[in-house]
Coordinates of C-alpha atoms in Angstrom, one line a residue:
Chain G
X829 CA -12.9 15.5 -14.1
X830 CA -10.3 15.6 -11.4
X831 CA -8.7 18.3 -9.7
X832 CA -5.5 18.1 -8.3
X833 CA -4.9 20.0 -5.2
X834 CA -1.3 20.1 -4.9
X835 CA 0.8 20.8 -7.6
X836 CA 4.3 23.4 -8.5
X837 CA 3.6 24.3 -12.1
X838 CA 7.6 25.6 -12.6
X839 CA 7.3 26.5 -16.4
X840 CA 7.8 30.1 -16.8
X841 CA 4.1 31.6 -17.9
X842 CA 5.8 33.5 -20.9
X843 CA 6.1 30.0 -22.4
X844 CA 3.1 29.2 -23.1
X845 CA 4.1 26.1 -25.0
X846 CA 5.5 24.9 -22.0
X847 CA 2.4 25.3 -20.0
X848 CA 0.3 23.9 -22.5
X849 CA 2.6 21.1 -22.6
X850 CA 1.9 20.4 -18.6
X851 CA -1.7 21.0 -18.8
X852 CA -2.0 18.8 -21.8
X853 CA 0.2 15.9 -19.9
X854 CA -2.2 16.1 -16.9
X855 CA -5.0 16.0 -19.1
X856 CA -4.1 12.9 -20.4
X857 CA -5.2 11.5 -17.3
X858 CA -8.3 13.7 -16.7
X859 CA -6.6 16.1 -14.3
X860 CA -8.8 19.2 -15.5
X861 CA -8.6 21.6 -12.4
X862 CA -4.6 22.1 -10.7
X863 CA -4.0 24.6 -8.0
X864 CA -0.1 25.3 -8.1
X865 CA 2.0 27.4 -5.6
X866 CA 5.2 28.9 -5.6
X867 CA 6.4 29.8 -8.5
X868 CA 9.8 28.0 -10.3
X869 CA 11.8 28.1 -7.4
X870 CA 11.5 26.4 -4.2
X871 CA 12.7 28.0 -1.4
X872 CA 12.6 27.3 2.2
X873 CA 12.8 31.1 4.2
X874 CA 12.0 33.6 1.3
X875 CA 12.4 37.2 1.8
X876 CA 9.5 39.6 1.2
X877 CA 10.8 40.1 -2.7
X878 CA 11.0 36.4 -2.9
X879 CA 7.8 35.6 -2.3
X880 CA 6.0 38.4 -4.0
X881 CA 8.1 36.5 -7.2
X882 CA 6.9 33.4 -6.4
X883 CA 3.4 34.6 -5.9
X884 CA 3.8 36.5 -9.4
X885 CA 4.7 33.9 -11.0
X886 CA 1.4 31.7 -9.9
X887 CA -0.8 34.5 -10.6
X888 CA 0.4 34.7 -14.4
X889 CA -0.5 31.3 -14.4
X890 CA -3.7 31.5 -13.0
X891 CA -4.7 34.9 -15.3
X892 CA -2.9 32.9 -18.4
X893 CA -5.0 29.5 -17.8
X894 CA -8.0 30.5 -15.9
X895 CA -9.9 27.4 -16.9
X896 CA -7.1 25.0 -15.8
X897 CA -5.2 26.7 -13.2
X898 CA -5.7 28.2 -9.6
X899 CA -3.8 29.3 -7.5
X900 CA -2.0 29.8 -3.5
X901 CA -0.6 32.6 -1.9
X902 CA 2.5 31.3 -0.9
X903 CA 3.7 32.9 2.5
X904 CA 6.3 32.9 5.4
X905 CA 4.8 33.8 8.5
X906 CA 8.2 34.3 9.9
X907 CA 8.0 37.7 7.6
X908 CA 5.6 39.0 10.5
X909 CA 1.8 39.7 10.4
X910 CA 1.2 43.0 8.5
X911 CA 3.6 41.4 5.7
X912 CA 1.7 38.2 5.4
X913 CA -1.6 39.6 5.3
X914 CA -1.1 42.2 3.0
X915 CA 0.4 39.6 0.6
X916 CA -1.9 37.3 1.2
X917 CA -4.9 40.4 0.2
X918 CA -3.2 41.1 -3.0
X919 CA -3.2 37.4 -4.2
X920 CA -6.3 36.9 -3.3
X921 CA -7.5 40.0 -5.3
X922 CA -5.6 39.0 -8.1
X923 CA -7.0 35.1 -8.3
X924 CA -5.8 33.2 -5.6
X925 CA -7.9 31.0 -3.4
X926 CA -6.1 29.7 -0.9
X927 CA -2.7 30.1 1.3
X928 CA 0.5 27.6 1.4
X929 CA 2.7 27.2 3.8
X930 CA 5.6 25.1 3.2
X931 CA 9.1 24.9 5.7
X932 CA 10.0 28.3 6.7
X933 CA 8.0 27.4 10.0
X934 CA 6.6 25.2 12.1
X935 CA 2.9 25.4 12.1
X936 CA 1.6 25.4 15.3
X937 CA 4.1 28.6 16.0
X938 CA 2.3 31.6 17.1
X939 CA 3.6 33.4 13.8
X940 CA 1.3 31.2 11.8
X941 CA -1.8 32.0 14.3
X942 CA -3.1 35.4 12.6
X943 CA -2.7 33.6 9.3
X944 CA -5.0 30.9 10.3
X945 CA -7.4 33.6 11.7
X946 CA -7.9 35.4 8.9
X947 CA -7.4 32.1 6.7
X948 CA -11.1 31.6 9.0
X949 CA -12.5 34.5 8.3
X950 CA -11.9 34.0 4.6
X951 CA -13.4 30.5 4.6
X952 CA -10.4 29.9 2.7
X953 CA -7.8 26.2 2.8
X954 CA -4.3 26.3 3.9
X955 CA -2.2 23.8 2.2
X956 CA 0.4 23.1 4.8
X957 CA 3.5 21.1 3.8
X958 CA 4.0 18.1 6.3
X959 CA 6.6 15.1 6.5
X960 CA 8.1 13.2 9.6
X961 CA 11.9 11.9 8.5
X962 CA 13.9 9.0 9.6
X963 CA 16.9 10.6 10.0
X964 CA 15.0 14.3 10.8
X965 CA 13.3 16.9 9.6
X966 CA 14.6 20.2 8.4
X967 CA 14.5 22.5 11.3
X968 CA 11.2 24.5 10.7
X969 CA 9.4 21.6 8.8
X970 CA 6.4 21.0 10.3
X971 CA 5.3 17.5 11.0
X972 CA 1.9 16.0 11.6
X973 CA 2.1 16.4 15.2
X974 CA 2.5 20.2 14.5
X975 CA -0.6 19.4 12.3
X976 CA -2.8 18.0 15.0
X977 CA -1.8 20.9 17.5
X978 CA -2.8 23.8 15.4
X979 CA -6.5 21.8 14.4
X980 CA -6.8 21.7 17.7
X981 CA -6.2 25.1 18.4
X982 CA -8.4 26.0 15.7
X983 CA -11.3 23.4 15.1
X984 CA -12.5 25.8 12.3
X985 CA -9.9 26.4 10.4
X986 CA -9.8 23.9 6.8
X987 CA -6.4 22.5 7.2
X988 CA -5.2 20.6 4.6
X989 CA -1.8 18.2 5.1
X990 CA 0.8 17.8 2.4
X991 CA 2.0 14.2 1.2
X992 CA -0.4 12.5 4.4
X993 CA 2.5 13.5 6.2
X994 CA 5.1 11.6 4.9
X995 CA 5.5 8.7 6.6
X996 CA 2.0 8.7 6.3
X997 CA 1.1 5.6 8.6
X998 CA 2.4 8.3 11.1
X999 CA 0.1 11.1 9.7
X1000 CA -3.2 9.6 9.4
X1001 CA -2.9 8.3 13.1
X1002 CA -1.3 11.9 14.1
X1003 CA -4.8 13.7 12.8
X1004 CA -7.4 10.9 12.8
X1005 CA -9.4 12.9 15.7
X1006 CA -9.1 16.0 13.8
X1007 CA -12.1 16.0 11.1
X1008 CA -10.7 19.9 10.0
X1009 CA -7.7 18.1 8.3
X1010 CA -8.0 16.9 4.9
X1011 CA -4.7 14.5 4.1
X1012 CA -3.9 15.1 0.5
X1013 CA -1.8 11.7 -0.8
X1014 CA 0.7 14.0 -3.1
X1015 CA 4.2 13.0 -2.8
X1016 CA 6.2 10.3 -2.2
X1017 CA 6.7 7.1 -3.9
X1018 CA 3.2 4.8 -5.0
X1019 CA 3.2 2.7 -1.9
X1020 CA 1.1 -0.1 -1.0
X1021 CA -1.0 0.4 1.5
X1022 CA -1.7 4.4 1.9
X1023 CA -5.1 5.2 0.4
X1024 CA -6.4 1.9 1.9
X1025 CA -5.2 3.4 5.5
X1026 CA -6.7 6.9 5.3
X1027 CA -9.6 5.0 3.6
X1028 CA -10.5 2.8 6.5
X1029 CA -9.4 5.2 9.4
X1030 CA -10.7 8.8 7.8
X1031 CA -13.2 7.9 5.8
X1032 CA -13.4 8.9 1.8
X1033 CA -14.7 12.7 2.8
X1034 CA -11.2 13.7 4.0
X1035 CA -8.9 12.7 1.2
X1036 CA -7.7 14.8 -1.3
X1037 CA -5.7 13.9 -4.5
X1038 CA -3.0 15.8 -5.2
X1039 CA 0.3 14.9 -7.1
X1040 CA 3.2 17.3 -6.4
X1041 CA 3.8 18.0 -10.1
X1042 CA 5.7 18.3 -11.7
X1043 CA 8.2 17.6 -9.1
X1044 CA 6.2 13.9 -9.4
X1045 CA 5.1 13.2 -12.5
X1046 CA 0.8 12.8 -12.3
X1047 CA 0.7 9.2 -13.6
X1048 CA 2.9 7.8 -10.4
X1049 CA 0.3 9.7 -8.1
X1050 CA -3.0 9.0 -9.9
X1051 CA -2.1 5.3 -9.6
X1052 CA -2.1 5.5 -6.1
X1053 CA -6.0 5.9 -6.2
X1054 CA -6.7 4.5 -9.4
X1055 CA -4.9 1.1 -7.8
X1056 CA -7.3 0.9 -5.2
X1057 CA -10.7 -0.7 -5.0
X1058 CA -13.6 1.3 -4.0
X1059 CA -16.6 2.4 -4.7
X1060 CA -17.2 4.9 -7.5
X1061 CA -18.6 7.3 -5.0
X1062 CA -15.7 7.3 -2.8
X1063 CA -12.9 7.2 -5.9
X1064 CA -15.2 11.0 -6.8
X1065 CA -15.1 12.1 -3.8
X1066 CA -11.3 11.5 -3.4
X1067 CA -10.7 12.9 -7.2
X1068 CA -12.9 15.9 -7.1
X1069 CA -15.8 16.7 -4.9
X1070 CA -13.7 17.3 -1.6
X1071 CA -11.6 19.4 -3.4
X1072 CA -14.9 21.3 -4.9
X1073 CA -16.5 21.6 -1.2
X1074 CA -13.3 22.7 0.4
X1075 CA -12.3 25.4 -2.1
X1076 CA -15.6 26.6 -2.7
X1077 CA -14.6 25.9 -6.5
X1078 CA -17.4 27.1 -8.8
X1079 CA -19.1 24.3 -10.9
X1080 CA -18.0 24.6 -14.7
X1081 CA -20.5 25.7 -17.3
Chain N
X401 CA 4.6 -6.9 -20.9
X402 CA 7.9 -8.3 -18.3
X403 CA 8.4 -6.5 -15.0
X404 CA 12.1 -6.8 -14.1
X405 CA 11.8 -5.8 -10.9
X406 CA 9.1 -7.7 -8.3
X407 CA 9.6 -9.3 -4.9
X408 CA 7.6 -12.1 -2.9
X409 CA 7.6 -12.7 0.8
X410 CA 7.4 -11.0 4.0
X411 CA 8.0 -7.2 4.8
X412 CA 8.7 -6.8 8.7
X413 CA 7.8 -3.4 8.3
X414 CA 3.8 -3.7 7.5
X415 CA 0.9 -5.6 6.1
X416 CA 1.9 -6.5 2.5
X417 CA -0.6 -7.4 0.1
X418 CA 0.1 -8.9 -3.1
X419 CA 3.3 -10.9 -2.0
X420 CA 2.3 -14.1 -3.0
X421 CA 2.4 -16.0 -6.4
X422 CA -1.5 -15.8 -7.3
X423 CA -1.6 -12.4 -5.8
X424 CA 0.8 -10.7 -7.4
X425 CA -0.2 -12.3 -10.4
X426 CA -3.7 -11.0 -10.2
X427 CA -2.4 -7.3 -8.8
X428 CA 0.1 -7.1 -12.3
X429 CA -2.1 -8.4 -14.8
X430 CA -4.4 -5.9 -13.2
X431 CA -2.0 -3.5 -15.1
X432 CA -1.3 -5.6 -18.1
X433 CA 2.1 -6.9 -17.1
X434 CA 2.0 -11.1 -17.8
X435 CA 5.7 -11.8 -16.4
X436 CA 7.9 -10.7 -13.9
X437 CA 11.5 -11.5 -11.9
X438 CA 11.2 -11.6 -8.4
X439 CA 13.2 -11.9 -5.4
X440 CA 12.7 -12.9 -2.1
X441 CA 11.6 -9.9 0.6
X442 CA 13.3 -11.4 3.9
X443 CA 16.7 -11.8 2.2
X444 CA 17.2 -7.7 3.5
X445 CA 17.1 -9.1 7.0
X446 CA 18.1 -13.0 7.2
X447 CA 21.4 -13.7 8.0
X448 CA 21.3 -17.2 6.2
X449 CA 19.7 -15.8 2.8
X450 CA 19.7 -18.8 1.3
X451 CA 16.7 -19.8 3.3
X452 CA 14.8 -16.4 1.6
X453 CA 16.0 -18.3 -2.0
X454 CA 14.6 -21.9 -0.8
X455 CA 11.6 -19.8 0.2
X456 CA 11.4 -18.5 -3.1
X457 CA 11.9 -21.4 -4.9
X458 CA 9.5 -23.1 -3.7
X459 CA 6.9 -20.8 -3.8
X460 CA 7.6 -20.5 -7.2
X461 CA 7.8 -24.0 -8.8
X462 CA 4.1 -23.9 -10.0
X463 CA 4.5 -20.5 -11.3
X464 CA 7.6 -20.6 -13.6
X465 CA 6.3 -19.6 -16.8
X466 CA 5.7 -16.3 -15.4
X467 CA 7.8 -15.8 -12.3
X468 CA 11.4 -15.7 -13.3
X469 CA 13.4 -16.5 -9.8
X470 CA 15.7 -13.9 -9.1
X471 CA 17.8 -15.3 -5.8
X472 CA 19.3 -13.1 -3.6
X473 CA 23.0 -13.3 -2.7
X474 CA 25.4 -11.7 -0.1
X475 CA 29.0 -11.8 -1.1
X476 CA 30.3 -10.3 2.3
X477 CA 28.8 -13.4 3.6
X478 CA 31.1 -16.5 3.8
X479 CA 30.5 -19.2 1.2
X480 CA 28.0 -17.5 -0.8
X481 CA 29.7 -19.4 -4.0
X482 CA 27.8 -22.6 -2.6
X483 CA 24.5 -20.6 -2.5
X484 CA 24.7 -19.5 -5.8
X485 CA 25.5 -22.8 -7.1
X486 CA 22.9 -24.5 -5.5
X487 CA 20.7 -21.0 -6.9
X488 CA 22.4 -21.6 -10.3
X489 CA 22.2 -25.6 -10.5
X490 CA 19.3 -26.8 -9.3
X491 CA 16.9 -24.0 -9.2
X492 CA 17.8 -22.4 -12.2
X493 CA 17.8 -19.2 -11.3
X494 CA 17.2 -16.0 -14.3
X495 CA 19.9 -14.0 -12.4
X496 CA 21.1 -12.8 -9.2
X497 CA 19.5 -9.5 -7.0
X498 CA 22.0 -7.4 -4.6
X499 CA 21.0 -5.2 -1.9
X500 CA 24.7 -3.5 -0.9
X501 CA 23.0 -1.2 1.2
X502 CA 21.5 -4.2 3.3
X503 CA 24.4 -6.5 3.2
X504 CA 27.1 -3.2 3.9
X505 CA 29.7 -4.1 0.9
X506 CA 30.8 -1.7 -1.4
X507 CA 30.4 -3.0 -5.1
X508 CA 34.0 -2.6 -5.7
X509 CA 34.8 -4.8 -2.7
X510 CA 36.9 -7.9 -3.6
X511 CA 34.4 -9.8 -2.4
X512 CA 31.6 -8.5 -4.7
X513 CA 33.9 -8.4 -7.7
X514 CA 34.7 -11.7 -7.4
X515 CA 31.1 -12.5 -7.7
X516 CA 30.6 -10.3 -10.7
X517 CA 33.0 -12.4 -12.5
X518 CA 31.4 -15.4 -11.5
X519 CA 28.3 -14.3 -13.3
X520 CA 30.2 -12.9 -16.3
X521 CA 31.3 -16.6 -16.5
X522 CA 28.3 -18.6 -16.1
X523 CA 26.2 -15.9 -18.3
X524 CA 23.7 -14.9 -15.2
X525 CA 22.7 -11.1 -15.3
X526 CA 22.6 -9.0 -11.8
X527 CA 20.7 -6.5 -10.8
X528 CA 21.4 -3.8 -8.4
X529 CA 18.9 -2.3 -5.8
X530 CA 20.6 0.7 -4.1
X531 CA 17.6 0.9 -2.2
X532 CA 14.3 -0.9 -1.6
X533 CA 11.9 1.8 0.2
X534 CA 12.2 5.4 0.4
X535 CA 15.1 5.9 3.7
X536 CA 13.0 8.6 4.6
X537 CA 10.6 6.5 6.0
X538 CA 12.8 3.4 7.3
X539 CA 11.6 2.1 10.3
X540 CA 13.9 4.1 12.5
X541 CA 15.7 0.9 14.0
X542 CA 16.4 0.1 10.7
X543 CA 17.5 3.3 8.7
X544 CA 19.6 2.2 5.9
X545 CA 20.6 4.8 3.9
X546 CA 20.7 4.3 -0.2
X547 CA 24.3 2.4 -1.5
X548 CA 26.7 4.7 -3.5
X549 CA 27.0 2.8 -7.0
X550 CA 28.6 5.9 -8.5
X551 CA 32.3 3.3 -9.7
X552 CA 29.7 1.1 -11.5
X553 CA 31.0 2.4 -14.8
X554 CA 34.6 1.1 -13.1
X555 CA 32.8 -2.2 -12.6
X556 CA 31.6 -2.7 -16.2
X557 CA 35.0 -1.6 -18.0
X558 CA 36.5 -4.5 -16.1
X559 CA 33.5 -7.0 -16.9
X560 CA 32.0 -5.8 -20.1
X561 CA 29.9 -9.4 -20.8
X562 CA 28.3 -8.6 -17.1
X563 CA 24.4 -7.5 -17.9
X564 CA 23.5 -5.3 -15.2
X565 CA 20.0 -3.5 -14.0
X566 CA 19.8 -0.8 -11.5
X567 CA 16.6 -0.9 -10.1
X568 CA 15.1 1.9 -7.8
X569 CA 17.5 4.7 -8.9
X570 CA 16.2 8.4 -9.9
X571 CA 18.2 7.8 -12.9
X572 CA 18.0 11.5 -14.1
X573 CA 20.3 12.5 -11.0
X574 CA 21.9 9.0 -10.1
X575 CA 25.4 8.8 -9.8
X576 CA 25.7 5.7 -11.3
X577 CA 24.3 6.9 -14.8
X578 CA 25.5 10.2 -14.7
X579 CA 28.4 9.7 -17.9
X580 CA 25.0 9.6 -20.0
X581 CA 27.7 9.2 -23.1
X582 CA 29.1 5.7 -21.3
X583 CA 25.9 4.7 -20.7
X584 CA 24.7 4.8 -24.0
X585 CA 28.2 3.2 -25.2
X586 CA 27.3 0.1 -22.5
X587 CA 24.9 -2.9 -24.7
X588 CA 24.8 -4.6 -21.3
X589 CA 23.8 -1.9 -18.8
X590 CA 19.7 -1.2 -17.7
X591 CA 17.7 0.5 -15.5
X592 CA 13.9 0.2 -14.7
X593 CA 11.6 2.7 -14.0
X594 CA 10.2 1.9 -10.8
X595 CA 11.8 5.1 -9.2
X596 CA 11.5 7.1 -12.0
X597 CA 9.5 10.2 -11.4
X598 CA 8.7 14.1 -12.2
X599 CA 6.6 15.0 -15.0
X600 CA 7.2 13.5 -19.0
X601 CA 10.8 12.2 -17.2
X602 CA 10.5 8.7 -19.1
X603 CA 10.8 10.9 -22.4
X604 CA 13.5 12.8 -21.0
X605 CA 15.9 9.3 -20.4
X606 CA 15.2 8.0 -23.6
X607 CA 16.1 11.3 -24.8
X608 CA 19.0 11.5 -22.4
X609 CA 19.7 7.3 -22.8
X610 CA 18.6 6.1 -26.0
X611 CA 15.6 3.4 -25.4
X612 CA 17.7 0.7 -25.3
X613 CA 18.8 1.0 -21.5
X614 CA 15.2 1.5 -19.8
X615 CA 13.3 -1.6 -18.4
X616 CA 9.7 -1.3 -17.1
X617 CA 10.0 -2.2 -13.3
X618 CA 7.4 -2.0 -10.8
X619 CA 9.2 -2.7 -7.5
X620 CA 5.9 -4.4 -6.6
X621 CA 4.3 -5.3 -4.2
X622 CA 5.6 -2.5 -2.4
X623 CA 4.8 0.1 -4.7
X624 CA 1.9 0.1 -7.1
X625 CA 2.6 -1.6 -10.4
X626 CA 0.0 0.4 -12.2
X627 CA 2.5 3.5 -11.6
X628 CA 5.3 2.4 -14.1
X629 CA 2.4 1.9 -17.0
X630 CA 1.3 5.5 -16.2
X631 CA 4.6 6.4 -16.4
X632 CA 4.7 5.0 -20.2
X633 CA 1.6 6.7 -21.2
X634 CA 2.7 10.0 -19.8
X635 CA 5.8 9.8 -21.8
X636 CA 5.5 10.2 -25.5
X637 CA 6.8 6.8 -26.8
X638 CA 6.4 5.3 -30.1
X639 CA 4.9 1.8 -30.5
X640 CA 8.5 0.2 -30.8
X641 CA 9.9 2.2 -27.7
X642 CA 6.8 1.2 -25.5
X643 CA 8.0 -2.6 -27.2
X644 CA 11.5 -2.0 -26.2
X645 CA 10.7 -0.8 -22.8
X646 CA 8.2 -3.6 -21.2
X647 CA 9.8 -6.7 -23.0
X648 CA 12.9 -6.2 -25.8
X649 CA 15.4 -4.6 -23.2
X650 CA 14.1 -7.5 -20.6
X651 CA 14.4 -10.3 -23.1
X652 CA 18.0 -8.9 -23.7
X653 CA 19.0 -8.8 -19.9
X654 CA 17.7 -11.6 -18.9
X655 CA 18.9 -14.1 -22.2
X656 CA 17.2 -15.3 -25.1
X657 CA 16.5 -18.5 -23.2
X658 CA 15.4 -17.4 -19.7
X659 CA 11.5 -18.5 -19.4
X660 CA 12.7 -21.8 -21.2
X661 CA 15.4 -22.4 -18.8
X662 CA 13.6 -21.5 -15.7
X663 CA 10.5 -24.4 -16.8
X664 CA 13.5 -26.5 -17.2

């Protein structure tokens, strides 16, 4: 069984065809477990209405396919602290299990920081969206330098990084001396080379399979592990266990 | 199965595995592809490409019957005609690869037509990589940004015996394919589906296409060959369109006779 950790489900929950027919595409491949976030539409600085729609729209999900589907609480800390963390209450009281952050702002801004706290005090993941661009970055998009600040600043905190940062020979050498970040290898073309780096500089209890779906499709992103040679104990841990530990995910019947 | 779109040589940008003969061999048959085109890596950069093509070629000569040479040719470059003869003549090349975006032409320019009707004439097909790696990650002293092919329909009402591939375009949005209509009206136009992503998109284009355009590519070594063969089993193909896919369309593109002339 593998869980993907980092997927947009965008079908509209009424359709339950639709859903079914994304569930049943992913289970081609074994992907049994996929946490989704925000909704059908992506967008960069949404307003409190927004992201409560967004939010909605994972939850239905998440009620609709309980034994497939989990679920973020998407947020933008730039909507201030009592907004956030009463959003980020009501998802979690309706299903959620973790928070996403995505380019509204950088994350090692002090906006995120009570976020992160209470993200601690939860025990709960924050999936946080990083990429370093040739060319630039959007101007709130984090990269894995903003990663590696906020791990430090909070060595508890379970931090995981979007798409190995992008350029991702960039982001495992950014947070290779933080062990709270988890590199997820979503996104992105199937290069050569990028599990065999965070392999042999993070170790297999760090990675986290994820595909970006259905932005990606899950067969170009499973390849990427499926690819590379390991040992079956590392190849599970990549697939499913870290994802189990780090979620607290409950083991099925 | 035939992938119509693998490379061989160095990558200045990184430790490449799989870019030699044996080992890319071993890394596609890994997932079930037998044959594949390939062009040489360091004709981006050379300035004298032709020494990328004599790298190929020999590199190449024991391999044959699987590795169809694809040579590389710049036709901003002066006397690439010679090139391509020698490519053409003594090598026996399967076809020609272009890389606008890394030689800065236009495929309208004069210089590029005048090629194109070159190959119409001697019967060589030509494929067309608007990009090679994802620009968002270029090395950033050598950003090049993906090459506008968007007058390629242009191209192939003026030389409609030309067979053409795109490889490494997000055909669903590409500019180059957006007339789905003319596309599906062109015998002699492909595209692989290296780049291809999102989820169930392969059974989108041949929806959107018809089966008859869409060529299993790989853009190996630098991307994961067992990808594109995920791809196909995500979409939901029918025996004959998996058959058209990974070898019909390719036998098509590249001529009846292209294995049989390359061992010549």
């Amino acid at each position: 069984m593998i869980i993907d950790v980092h997927c947009h489900i965008m079908d509209d929950p009424a359709d339950r065809a639709a859903v079914d027919r994304t569930l049943e595409l992913a289970g081609r491949f074994d992907i049994q477990r996929l946490i989704t976030s925000m909704g059908k539409d992506l967008i960069v600085a949404p307003s409190p209405e927004q992201i409560r729609q967004a939010n909605d729209h994972v939850l239905a999900l998440v009620k609709g396919w309980s034994d497939r589907i989990s679920g973020y609480c998407y947020l933008n800390p730039r909507l201030g602290r009592d907004a956030c963390l009463d959003e980020l209450h009501r998802c979690l009281d309706a299903g959620c299990i973790a928070i996403k952050l995505w380019v509204a702002c950088a994350c090692d801004q002090p906006e995120v920081f009570p976020i992160v706290e209470r993200a601690i005090d939860l025990d709960i993941p924050i999936l946080q969206h990083t990429w370093v661009k040739t060319g630039g970055n959007m101007p709130d998009e984090s990269t894995p330098l903003h990663m590696a600040r906020l791990a430090q600043r909070y060595p508890q905190a379970k931090l995981v990084m979007a798409h190995c940062g992008g350029a991702w020979e960039y982001g495992i050498k950014a947070v290779r001396n933080c062990p709270n970040v988890y590199p997820d290898v979503s996104g992105g073309n199937p290069t050569q080379g990028l599990l065999e780096m965070a392999l042999r500089d993070l170790g297999p209890k760090r990675i986290l399979f994820g595909t970006d779906a259905t932005l990606r499709s899950f067969a170009s992103q499973l390849a990427k592990v499926d690819a590379v040679k390991m040992p079956a104990r590392a190849r599970r841990l990549v697939l499913h266990d870290n994802a189990m530990r780090l979620f607290n995910l409950p083991k099925p019947a | 199965m035939i992938d119509i779109n693998a490379s061989l040589g160095e990558w200045p940008f990184g430790a490449l595995q799989y870019n030699t003969p044996p080992s890319l061999l071993n890394w596609l048959g890994a997932a079930g592809i037998q044959q594949a085109c390939v062009a040489p890596l360091e004709a981006l950069l050379y300035k004298d490409i032709q020494q990328a093509n004599v790298r190929l070629h020999k590199a190449l000569r024991p391999y044959r019957n699987r590795l169809l040479p694809f040579c590389a040719i710049d036709p901003s470059y002066p006397d690439w005609q010679t090139d391509l003869d020698q490519c053409r003549t003594q090598w026996h090349t399967a076809g020609v690869r272009l890389f606008p975006s890394y030689h800065s032409y236009q495929i309208t320019d004069a210089c590029c037509l005048e090629l194109f009707e070159v190959l119409q004439d001697t019967d060589l097909p030509v494929q067309i990589a608007p990009v090679v790696s994802d620009p968002r990650m270029h090395h950033p002293r050598a950003a090049v940004p993906a090459a506008n092919l968007e007058n390629l329909p242009d191209v192939l009402r003026r030389f409609p015996r030309l067979r053409v591939a795109l490889l490494n375009v997000r055909a669903e949005n590409d500019p180059a394919l957006k007339d789905s209509a003319f596309v599906r009206s062109c015998p002699n136009l492909f595209f692989d589906i290296a780049w291809v992503d999102g989820v169930g998109r392969v059974s989108e284009l041949v929806e959107r296409f018809g089966d008859e355009h869409i060529l299993l590519g790989t853009n190996a070594p630098l991307m994961i060959p067992l990808s594109a063969i995920y791809k196909l089993r995500e979409g939901d193909l029918s025996e004959a369109q998996r058959g058209r896919i990974t070898r019909d369309n390719a036998i098509r593109f590249l001529g009846e006779h292209a294995f049989a002339r390359a061992n010549a």
